[in-house]
CSV table of C-alpha atoms in Angstrom, one decimal:
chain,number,residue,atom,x,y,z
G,1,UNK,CA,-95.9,-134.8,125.3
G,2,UNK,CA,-92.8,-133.5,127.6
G,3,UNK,CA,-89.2,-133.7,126.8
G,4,UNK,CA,-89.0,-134.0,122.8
G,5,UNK,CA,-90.4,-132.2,119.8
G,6,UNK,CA,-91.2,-133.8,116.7
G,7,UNK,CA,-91.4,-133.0,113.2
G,8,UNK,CA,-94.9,-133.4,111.6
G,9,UNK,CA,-93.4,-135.4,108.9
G,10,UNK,CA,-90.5,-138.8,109.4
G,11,UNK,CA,-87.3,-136.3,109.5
G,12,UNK,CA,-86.1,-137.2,106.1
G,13,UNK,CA,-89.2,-135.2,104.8
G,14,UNK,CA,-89.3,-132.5,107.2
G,15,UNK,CA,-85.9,-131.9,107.6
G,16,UNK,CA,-83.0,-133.5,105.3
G,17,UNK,CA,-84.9,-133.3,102.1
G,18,UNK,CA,-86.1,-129.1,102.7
G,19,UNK,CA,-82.9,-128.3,103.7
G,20,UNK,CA,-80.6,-130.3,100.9
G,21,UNK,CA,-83.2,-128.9,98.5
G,22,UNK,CA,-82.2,-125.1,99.5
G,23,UNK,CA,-78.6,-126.0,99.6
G,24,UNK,CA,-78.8,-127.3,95.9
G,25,UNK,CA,-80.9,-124.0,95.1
G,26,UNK,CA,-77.9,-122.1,96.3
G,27,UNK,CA,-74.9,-123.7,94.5
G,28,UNK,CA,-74.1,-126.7,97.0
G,29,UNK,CA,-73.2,-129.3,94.9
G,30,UNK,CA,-73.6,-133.2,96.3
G,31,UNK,CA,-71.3,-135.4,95.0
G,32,UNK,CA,-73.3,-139.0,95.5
G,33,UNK,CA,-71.2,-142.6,95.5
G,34,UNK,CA,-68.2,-140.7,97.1
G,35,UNK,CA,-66.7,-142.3,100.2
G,36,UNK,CA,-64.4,-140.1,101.9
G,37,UNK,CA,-61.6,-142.6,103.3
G,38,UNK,CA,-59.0,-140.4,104.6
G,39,UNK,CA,-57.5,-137.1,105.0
G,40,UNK,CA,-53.9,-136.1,104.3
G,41,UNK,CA,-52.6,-133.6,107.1
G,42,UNK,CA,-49.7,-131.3,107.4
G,43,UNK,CA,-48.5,-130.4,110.7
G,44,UNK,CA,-46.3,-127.6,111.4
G,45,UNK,CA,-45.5,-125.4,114.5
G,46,UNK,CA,-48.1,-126.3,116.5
G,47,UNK,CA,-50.5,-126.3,113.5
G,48,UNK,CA,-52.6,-128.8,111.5
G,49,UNK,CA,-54.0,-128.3,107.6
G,50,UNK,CA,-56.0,-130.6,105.5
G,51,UNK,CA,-54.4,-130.6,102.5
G,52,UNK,CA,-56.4,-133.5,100.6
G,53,UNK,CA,-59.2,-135.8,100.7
G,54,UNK,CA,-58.9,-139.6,100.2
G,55,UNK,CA,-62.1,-141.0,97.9
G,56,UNK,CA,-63.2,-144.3,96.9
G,57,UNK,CA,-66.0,-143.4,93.7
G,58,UNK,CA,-67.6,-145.8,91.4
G,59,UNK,CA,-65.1,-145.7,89.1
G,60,UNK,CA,-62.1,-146.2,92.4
G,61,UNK,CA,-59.8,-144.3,94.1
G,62,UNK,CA,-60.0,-140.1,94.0
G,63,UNK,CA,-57.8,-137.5,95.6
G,64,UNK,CA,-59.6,-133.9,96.3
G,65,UNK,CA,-56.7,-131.4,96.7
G,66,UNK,CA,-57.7,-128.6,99.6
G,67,UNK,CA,-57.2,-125.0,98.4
G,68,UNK,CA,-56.1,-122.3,100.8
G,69,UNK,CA,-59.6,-120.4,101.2
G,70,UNK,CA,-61.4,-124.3,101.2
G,71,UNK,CA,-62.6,-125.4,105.1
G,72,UNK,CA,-63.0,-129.4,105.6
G,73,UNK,CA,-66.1,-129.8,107.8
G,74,UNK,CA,-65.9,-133.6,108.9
G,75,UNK,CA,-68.6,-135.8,110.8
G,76,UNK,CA,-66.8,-138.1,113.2
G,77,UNK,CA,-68.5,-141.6,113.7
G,78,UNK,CA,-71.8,-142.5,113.0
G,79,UNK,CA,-74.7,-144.2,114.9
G,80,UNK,CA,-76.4,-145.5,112.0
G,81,UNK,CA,-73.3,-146.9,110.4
G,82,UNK,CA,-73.7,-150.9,109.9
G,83,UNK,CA,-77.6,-151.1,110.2
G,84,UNK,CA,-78.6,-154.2,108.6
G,85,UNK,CA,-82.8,-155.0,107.9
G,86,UNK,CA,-84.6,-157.6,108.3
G,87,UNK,CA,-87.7,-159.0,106.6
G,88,UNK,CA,-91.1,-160.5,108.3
G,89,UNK,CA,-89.2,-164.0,107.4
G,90,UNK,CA,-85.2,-163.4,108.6
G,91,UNK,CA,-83.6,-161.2,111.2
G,92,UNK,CA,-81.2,-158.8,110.0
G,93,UNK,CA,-77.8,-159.7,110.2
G,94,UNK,CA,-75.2,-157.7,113.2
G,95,UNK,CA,-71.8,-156.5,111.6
G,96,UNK,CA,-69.5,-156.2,114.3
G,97,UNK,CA,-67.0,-154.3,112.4
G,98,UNK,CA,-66.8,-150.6,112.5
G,99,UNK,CA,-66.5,-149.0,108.9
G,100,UNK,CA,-67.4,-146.4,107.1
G,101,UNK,CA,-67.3,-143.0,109.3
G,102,UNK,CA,-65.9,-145.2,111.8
G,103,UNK,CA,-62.8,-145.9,109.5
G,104,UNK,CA,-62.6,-142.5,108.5
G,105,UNK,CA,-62.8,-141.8,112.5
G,106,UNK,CA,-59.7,-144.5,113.0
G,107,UNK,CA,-57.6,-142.9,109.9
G,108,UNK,CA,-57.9,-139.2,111.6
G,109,UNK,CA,-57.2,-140.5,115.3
G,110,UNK,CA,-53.4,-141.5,114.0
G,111,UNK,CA,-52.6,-138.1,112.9
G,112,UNK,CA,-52.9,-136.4,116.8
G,113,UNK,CA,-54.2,-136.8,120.2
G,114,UNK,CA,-56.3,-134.1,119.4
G,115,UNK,CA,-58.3,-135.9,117.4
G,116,UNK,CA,-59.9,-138.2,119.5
G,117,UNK,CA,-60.3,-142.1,120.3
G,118,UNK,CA,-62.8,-143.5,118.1
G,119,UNK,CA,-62.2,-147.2,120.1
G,120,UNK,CA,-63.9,-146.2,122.7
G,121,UNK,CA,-67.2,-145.4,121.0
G,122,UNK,CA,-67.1,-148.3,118.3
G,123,UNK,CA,-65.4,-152.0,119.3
G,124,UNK,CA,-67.8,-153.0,121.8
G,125,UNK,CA,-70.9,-154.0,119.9
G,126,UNK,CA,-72.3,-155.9,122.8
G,127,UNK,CA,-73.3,-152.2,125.0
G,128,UNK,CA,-73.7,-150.3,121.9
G,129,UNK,CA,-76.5,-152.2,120.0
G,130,UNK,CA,-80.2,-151.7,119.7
G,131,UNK,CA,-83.0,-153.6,117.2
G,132,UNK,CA,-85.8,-150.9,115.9
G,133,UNK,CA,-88.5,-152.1,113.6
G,134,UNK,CA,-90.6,-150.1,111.5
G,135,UNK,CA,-94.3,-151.2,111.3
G,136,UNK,CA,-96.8,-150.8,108.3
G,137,UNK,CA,-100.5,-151.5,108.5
G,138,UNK,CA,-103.1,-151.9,106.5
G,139,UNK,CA,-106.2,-151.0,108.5
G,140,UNK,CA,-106.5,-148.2,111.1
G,141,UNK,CA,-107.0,-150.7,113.6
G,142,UNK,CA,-104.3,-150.6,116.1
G,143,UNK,CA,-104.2,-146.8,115.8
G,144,UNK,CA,-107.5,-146.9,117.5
G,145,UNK,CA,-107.2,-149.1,119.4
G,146,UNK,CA,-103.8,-147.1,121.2
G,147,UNK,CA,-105.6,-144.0,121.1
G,148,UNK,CA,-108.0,-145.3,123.5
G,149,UNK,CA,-105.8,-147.3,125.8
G,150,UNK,CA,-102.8,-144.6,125.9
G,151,UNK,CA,-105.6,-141.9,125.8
G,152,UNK,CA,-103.0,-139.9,123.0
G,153,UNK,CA,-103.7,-139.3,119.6
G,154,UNK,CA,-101.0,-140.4,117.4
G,155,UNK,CA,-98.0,-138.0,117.4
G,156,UNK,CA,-99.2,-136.2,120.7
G,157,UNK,CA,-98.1,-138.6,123.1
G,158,UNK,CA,-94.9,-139.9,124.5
G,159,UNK,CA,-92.6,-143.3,123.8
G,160,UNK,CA,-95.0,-145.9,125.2
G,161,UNK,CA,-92.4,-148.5,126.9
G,162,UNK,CA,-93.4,-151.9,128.0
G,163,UNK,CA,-91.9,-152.8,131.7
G,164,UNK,CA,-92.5,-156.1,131.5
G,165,UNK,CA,-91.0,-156.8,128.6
G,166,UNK,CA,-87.7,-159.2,128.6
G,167,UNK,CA,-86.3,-156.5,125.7
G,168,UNK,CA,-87.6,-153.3,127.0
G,169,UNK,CA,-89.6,-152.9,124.3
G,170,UNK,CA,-91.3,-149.7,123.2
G,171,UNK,CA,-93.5,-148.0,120.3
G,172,UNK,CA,-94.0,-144.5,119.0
G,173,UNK,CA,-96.6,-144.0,117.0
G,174,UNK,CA,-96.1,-140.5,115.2
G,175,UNK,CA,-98.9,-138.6,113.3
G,176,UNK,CA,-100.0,-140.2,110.0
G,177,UNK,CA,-99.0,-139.6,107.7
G,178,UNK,CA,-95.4,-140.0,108.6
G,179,UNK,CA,-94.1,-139.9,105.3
G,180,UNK,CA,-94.9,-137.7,101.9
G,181,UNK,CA,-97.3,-139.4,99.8
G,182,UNK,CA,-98.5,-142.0,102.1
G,183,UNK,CA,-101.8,-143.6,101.4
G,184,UNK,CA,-104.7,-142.8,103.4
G,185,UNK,CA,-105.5,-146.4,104.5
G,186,UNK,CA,-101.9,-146.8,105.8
G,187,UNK,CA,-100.4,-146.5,109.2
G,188,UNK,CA,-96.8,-146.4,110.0
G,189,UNK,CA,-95.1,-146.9,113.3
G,190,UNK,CA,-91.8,-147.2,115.0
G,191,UNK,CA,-90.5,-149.3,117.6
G,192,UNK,CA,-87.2,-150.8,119.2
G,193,UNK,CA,-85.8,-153.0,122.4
G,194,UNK,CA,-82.8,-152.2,124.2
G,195,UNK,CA,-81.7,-155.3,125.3
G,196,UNK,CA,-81.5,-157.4,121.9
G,197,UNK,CA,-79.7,-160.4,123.5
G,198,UNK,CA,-82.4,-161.6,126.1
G,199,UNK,CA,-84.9,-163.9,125.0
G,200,UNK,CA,-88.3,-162.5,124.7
G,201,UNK,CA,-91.4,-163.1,127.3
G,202,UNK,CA,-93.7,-165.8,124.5
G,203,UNK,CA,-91.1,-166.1,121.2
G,204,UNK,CA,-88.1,-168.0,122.9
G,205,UNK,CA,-85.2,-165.8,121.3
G,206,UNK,CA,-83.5,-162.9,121.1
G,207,UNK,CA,-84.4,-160.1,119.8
G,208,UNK,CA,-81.7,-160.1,117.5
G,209,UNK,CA,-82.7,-163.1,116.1
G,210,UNK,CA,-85.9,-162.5,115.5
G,211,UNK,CA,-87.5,-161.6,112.5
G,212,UNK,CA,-90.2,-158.9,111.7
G,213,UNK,CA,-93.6,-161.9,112.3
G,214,UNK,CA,-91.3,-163.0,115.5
G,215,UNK,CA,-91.3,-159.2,116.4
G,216,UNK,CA,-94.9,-158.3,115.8
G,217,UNK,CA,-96.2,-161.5,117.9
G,218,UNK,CA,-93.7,-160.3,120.9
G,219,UNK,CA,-95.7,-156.9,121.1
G,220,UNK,CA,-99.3,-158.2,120.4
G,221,UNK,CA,-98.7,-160.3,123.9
G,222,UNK,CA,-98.1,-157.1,125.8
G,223,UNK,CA,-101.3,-155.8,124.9
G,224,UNK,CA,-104.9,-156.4,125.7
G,225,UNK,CA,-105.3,-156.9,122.0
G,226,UNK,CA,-107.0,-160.0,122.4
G,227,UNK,CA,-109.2,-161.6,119.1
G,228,UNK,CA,-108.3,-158.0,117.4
G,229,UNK,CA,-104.7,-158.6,117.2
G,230,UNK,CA,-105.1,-160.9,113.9
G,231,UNK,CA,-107.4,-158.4,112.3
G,232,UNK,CA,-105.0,-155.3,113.3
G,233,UNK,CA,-101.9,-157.1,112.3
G,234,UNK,CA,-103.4,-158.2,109.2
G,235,UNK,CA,-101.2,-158.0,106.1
G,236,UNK,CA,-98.4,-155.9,108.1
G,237,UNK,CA,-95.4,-155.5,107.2
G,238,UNK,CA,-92.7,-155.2,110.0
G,239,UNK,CA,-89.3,-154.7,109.1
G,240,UNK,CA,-86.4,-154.8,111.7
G,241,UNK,CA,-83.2,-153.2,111.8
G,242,UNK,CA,-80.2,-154.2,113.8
G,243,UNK,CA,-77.8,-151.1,114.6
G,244,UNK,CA,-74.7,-152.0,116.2
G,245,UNK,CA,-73.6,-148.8,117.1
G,246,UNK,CA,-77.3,-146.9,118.2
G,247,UNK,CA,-75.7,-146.0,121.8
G,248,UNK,CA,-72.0,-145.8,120.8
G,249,UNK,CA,-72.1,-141.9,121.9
G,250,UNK,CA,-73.0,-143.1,125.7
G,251,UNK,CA,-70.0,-145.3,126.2
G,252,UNK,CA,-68.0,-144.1,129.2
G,253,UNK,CA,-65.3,-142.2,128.4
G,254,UNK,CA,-62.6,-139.9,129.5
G,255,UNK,CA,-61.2,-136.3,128.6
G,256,UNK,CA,-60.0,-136.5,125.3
G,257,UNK,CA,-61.8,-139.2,123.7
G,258,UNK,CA,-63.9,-136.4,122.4
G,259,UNK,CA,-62.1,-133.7,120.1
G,260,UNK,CA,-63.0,-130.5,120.4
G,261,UNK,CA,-65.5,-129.1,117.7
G,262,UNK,CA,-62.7,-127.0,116.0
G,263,UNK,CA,-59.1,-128.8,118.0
G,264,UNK,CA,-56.2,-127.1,118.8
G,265,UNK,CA,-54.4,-125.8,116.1
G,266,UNK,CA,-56.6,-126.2,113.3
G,267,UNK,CA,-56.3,-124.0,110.5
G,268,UNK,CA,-58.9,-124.9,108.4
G,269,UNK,CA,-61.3,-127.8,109.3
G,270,UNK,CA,-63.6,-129.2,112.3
G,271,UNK,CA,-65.2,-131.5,113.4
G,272,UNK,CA,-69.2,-132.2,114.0
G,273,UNK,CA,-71.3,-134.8,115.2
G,274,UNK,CA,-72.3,-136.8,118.4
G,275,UNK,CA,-68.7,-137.5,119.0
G,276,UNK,CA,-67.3,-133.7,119.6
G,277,UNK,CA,-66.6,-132.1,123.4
G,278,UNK,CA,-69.4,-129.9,123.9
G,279,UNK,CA,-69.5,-128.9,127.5
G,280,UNK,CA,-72.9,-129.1,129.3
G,281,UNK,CA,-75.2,-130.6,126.0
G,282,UNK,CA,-76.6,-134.0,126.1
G,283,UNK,CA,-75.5,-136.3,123.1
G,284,UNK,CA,-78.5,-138.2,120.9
G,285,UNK,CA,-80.3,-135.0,120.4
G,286,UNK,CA,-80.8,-133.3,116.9
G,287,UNK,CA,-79.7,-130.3,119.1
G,288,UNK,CA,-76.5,-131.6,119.9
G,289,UNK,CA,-75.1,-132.3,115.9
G,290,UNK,CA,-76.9,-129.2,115.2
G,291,UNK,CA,-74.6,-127.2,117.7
G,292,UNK,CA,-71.4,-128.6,116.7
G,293,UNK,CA,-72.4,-127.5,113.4
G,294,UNK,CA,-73.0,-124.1,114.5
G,295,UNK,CA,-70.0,-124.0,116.4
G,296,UNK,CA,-67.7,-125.6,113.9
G,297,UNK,CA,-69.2,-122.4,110.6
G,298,UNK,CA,-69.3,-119.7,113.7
G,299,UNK,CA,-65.5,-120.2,114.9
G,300,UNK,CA,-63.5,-121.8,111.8
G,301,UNK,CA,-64.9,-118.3,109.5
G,302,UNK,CA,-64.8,-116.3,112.6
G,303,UNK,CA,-68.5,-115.3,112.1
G,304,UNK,CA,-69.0,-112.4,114.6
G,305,UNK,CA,-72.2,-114.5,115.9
G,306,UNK,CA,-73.3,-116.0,119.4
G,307,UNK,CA,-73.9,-119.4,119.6
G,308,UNK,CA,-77.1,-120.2,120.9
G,309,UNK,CA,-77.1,-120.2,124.5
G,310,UNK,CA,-77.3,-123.5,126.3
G,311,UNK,CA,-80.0,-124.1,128.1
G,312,UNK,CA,-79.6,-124.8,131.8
G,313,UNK,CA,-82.4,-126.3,133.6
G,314,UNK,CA,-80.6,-127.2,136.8
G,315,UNK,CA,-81.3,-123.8,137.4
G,316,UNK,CA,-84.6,-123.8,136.9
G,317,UNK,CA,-86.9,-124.6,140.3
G,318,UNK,CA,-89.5,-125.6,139.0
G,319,UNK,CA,-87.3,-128.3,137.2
G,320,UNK,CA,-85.2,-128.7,140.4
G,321,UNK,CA,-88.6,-129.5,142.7
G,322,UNK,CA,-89.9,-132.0,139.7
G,323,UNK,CA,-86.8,-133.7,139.9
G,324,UNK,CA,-87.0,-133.8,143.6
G,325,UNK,CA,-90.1,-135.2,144.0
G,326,UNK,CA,-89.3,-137.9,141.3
G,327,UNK,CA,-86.3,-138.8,143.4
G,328,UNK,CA,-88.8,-139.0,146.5
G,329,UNK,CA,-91.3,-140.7,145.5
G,330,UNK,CA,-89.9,-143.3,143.3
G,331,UNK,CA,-86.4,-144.0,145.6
């Protein structure tokens, strides 16, 4: 396995849940059913402050007054904003309208041209939309059956892609169990296709209209499954997700569109995410959000760290001469 790493666990469990546990254990306190809408500004001399947050709650609108020593740290856009699932019976439905972060996005962009051009990343659905699906099984069967044609244990090897496949298709199969408390006779796996509005090579639809039975028949017929796809598929349960906005952070774009992790005048907020400038770092990483993160907490409290450095492998020769002879011999 080259090019990733990957948590033992599915991320929530390795990741999000140890890490919002220790906050909580600290004094971090996560208010839940609270949509930040908007932020109210004051600009002066060059200078911009938050001075309050804009909330819709269960019980409706909120204002959260900023004090002076408070720093507003704000995610700008959102990937994952607008997925819609599926079922094995009906295709999940594509929002084409970008809300949530991406509002909150839209409401900060009218307060400066530091802050970015969220339109750019979030009104053309079309380029910016993948369909995963999430696959659970109730025998070991396929498991096995990949480990021997892949020649990879689950979890060890990389994204297995289809090139035949009308939707580009591919399948990761992580190490079981991918999730706490999984049963031992149960496999999970993940899978998606990039282009969700071609017709598929046997079902005779998009992928986006396809439902999680329409799904799992399109992948059994790029496999040598044979008689054993029945038996592997057996009682499966595929689940896919439409997200409209999965590639939103590759859009072409130009200086600017991007603010800068902490902008120009800021006095006591910044911004994080896969929508931030950050010179020389690749966007749909963990590493990337991660770094804005560190950036935004290092500079707004003028921490007297060092980022961690980037990592440059154009310099590396070894890397250069890979790259080379990948450029030569597949040209």
């Amino acid at each position: 396995l080259e090019g990733i790493l990957r948590t033992v666990l599915n991320q929530y469990d390795s990741l999000i849940l140890p890490l919002s546990r220790w906050l909580e254990d600290h004094g971090v306190c996560f208010q839940m059913e609270t949509q930040v809408v908007g932020l109210d500004f004051e600009h002066a001399d060059g200078s911009s402050t938050v001075r309050r947050l804009r909330c819709v709650t269960s019980t409706g609108l909120s204002e959260i007054d900023v004090a002076q020593e408070d720093r507003v740290f704000v995610t700008l856009g959102s990937m994952t904003e607008g997925s819609n699932l599926g079922t094995m019976e009906m295709a999940p439905i594509r929002q084409e309208d970008a809300t949530g972060a991406w509002a909150l996005w839209n409401d900060i962009a009218q307060e400066s041209t530091h802050f970015g051009q969220p339109s750019i990343f979030c009104t053309n659905v079309d380029k910016t939309n993948w369909v995963s699906f999430t696959v659970t099984l109730q025998n070991h069967g396929f498991f096995e059956f990949m480990k021997t044609f892949t020649e990879n244990a689950a979890g060890t090897g990389g994204i297995v892609t289809f090139q035949d496949s009308n939707w580009c298709m591919s399948v990761v199969l992580a190490h079981q169990p991918h999730f706490i408390n999984q049963p031992k006779d149960i496999d999970v796996f993940w899978g998606y296709g990039l282009f969700s509005e071609r017709e598929g090579n046997i079902v005779i639809k998009t992928m986006s209209e396809c439902s999680g039975a329409e799904i799992l028949e399109e992948l059994a017929s790029h496999l040598p499954l044979g008689q054993h796809a029945e038996e592997f598929f057996l009682d499966a349960n595929c689940i896919p997700c439409m997200m409209p906005f999965i590639t939103s952070q590759f859009m072409p774009r130009r200086s600017g569109d991007r603010p800068n992790v902490v902008p120009d005048g800021a006095t006591n907020f910044a911004f994080l995410g896969q929508y931030c400038e950050l010179p020389e770092e690749t966007v749909f990483t963990v590493e990337f959000s991660i770094r804005t993160a560190q950036r935004a907490v290092y500079r707004l409290l003028n921490l007297d760290k060092e980022e961690t450095p980037m990592y440059h492998g154009h310099n590396d020769p070894i890397v250069m001469s890979s790259a080379l002879w990948a450029l030569l011999n597949n040209g």
